[in-house]
Coordinates of C-alpha atoms in Angstrom, one line a residue:
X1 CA 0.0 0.0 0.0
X2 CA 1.6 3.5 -1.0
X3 CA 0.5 6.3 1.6
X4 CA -1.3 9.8 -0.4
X5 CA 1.7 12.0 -1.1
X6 CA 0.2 14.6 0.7
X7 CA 0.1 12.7 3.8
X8 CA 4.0 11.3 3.7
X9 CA 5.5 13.8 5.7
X10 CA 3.1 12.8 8.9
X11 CA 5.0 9.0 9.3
X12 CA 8.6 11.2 10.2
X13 CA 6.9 13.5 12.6
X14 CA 4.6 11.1 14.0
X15 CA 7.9 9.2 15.0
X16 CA 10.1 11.6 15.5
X17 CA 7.1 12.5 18.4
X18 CA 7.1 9.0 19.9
X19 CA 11.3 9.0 20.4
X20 CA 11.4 12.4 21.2
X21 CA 13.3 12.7 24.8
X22 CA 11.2 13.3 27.9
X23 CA 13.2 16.2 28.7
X24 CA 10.5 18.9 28.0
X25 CA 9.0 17.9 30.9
X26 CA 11.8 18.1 33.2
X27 CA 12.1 21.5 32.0
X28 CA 8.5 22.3 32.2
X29 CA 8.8 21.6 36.3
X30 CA 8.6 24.7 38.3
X31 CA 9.1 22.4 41.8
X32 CA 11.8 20.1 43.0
X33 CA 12.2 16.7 41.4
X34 CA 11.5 14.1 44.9
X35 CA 12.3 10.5 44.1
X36 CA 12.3 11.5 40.0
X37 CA 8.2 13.1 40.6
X38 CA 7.9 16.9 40.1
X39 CA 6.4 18.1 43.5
X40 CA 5.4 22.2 43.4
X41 CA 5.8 24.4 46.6
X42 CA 8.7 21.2 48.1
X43 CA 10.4 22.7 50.8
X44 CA 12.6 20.3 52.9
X45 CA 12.3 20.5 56.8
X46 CA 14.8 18.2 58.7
X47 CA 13.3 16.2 61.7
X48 CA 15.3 15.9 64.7
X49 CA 16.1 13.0 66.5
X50 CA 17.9 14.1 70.0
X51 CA 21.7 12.1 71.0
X52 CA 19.9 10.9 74.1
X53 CA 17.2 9.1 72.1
X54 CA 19.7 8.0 69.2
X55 CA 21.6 6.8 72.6
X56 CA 18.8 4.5 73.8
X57 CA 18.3 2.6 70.0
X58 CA 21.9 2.2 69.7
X59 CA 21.6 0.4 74.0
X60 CA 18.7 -1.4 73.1
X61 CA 20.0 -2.6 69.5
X62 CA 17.7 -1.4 67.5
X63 CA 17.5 -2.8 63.8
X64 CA 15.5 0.1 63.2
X65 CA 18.1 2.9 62.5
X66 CA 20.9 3.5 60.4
X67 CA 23.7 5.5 62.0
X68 CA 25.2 8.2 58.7
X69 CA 28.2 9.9 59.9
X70 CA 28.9 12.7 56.8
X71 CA 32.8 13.5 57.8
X72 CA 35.8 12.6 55.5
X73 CA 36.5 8.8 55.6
X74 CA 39.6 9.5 57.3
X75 CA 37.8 11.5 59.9
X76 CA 35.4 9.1 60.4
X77 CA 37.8 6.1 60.5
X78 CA 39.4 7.7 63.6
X79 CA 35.9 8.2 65.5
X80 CA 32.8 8.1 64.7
X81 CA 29.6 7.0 66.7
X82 CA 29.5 2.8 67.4
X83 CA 27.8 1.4 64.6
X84 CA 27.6 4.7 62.2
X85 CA 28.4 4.1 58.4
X86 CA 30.1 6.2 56.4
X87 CA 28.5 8.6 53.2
X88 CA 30.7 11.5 53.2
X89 CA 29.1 15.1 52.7
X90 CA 28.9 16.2 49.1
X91 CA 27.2 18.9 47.3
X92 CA 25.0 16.0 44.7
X93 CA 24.3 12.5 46.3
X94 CA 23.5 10.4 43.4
X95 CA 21.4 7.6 43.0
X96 CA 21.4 4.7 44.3
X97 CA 22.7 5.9 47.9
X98 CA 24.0 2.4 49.2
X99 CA 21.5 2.7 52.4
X100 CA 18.2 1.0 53.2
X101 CA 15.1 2.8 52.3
X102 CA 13.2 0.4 55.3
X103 CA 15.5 1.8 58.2
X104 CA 15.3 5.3 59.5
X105 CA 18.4 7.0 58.7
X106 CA 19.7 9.4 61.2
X107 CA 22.6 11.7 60.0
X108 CA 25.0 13.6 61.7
X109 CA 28.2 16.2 61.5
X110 CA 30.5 17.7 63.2
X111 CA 29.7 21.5 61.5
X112 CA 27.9 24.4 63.2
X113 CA 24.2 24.6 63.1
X114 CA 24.1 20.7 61.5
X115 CA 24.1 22.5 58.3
X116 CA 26.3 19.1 56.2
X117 CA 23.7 16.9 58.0
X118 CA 20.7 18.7 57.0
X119 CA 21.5 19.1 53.5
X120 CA 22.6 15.4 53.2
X121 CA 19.0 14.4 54.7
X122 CA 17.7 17.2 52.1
X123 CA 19.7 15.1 49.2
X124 CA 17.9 11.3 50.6
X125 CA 14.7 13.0 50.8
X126 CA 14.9 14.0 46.9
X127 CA 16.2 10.8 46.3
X128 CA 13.0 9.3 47.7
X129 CA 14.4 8.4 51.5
X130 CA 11.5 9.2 54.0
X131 CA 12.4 7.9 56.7
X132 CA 15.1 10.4 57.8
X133 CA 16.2 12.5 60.6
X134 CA 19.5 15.0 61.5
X135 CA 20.9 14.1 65.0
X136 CA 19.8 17.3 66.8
X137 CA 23.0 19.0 67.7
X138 CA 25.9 16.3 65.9
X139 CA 28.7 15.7 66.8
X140 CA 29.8 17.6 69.4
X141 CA 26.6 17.2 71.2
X142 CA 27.5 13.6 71.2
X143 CA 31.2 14.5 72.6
X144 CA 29.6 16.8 75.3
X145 CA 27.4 13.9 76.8
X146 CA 30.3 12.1 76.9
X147 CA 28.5 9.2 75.0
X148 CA 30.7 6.2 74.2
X149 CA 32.8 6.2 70.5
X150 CA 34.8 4.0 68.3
X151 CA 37.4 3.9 65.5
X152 CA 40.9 3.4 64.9
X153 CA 42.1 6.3 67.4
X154 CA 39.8 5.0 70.6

């Protein structure tokens, strides 16, 4: 079957339509891109979990929690809180984040304000991690209570 002359030029368009990249609608988002879904008006607000209730999970052995200490791994191999693994602070977390999406993540620093740890817990929750909370004062906090450590210089 030959297709009308005057109708040849639809078959091109028509497929040049269908394999035409998504990406108009990536740029047609005026929100922030949560777990790869457009989402208008986002604005990330970090929950707090407090050292003394991190404490008690980490006494009681919860297999609730994952421990994210954000430091340097050389900072982190010489002390970190018992248990805490490792996803050094950086300014684009990419996909897949090598942490269980079942397990409430709690993330901590050792910076001013818990600004490294908010913004990491900013990064899961775009990446589609809802589960996650900032360790309400890092670090230090941590030190001050004089809550038990490890790593290589304990």
């Amino acid at each position: 079957m030959r297709l009308n002359s005057s109708y040849a030029w639809l078959a091109p368009v028509f497929l040049l339509g269908l394999l035409a990249p998504t990406s108009t609608f990536a740029q047609d988002c005026k929100g922030t891109f949560v777990d790869g879904e457009c989402v208008e008006g986002y604005v990330y607000v970090p929950d707090f979990m407090s050292p003394q209730d991190l404490k008690k999970q980490i006494d009681e052995h919860s297999k609730d929690i994952v421990i994210v200490d954000t430091a340097a791994p050389p900072i982190w191999e010489e002390e970190h809180i018992p248990g805490a693994v490792n996803l050094p602070y950086s300014k684009n977390i990419t996909a897949p984040a090598q942490l269980s999406r079942e397990k409430t993540l709690v993330v901590y620093c050792a910076c001013k304000d818990d600004d490294d740890s908010k913004e990491v817990a900013r990064q899961l929750s775009l990446l589609g991690y809802r589960k996650v909370k900032v360790l309400k004062d890092g670090w230090f906090k941590w030190l001050d209570l004089k809550y038990k450590t490890e790593g290589n210089g304990k």
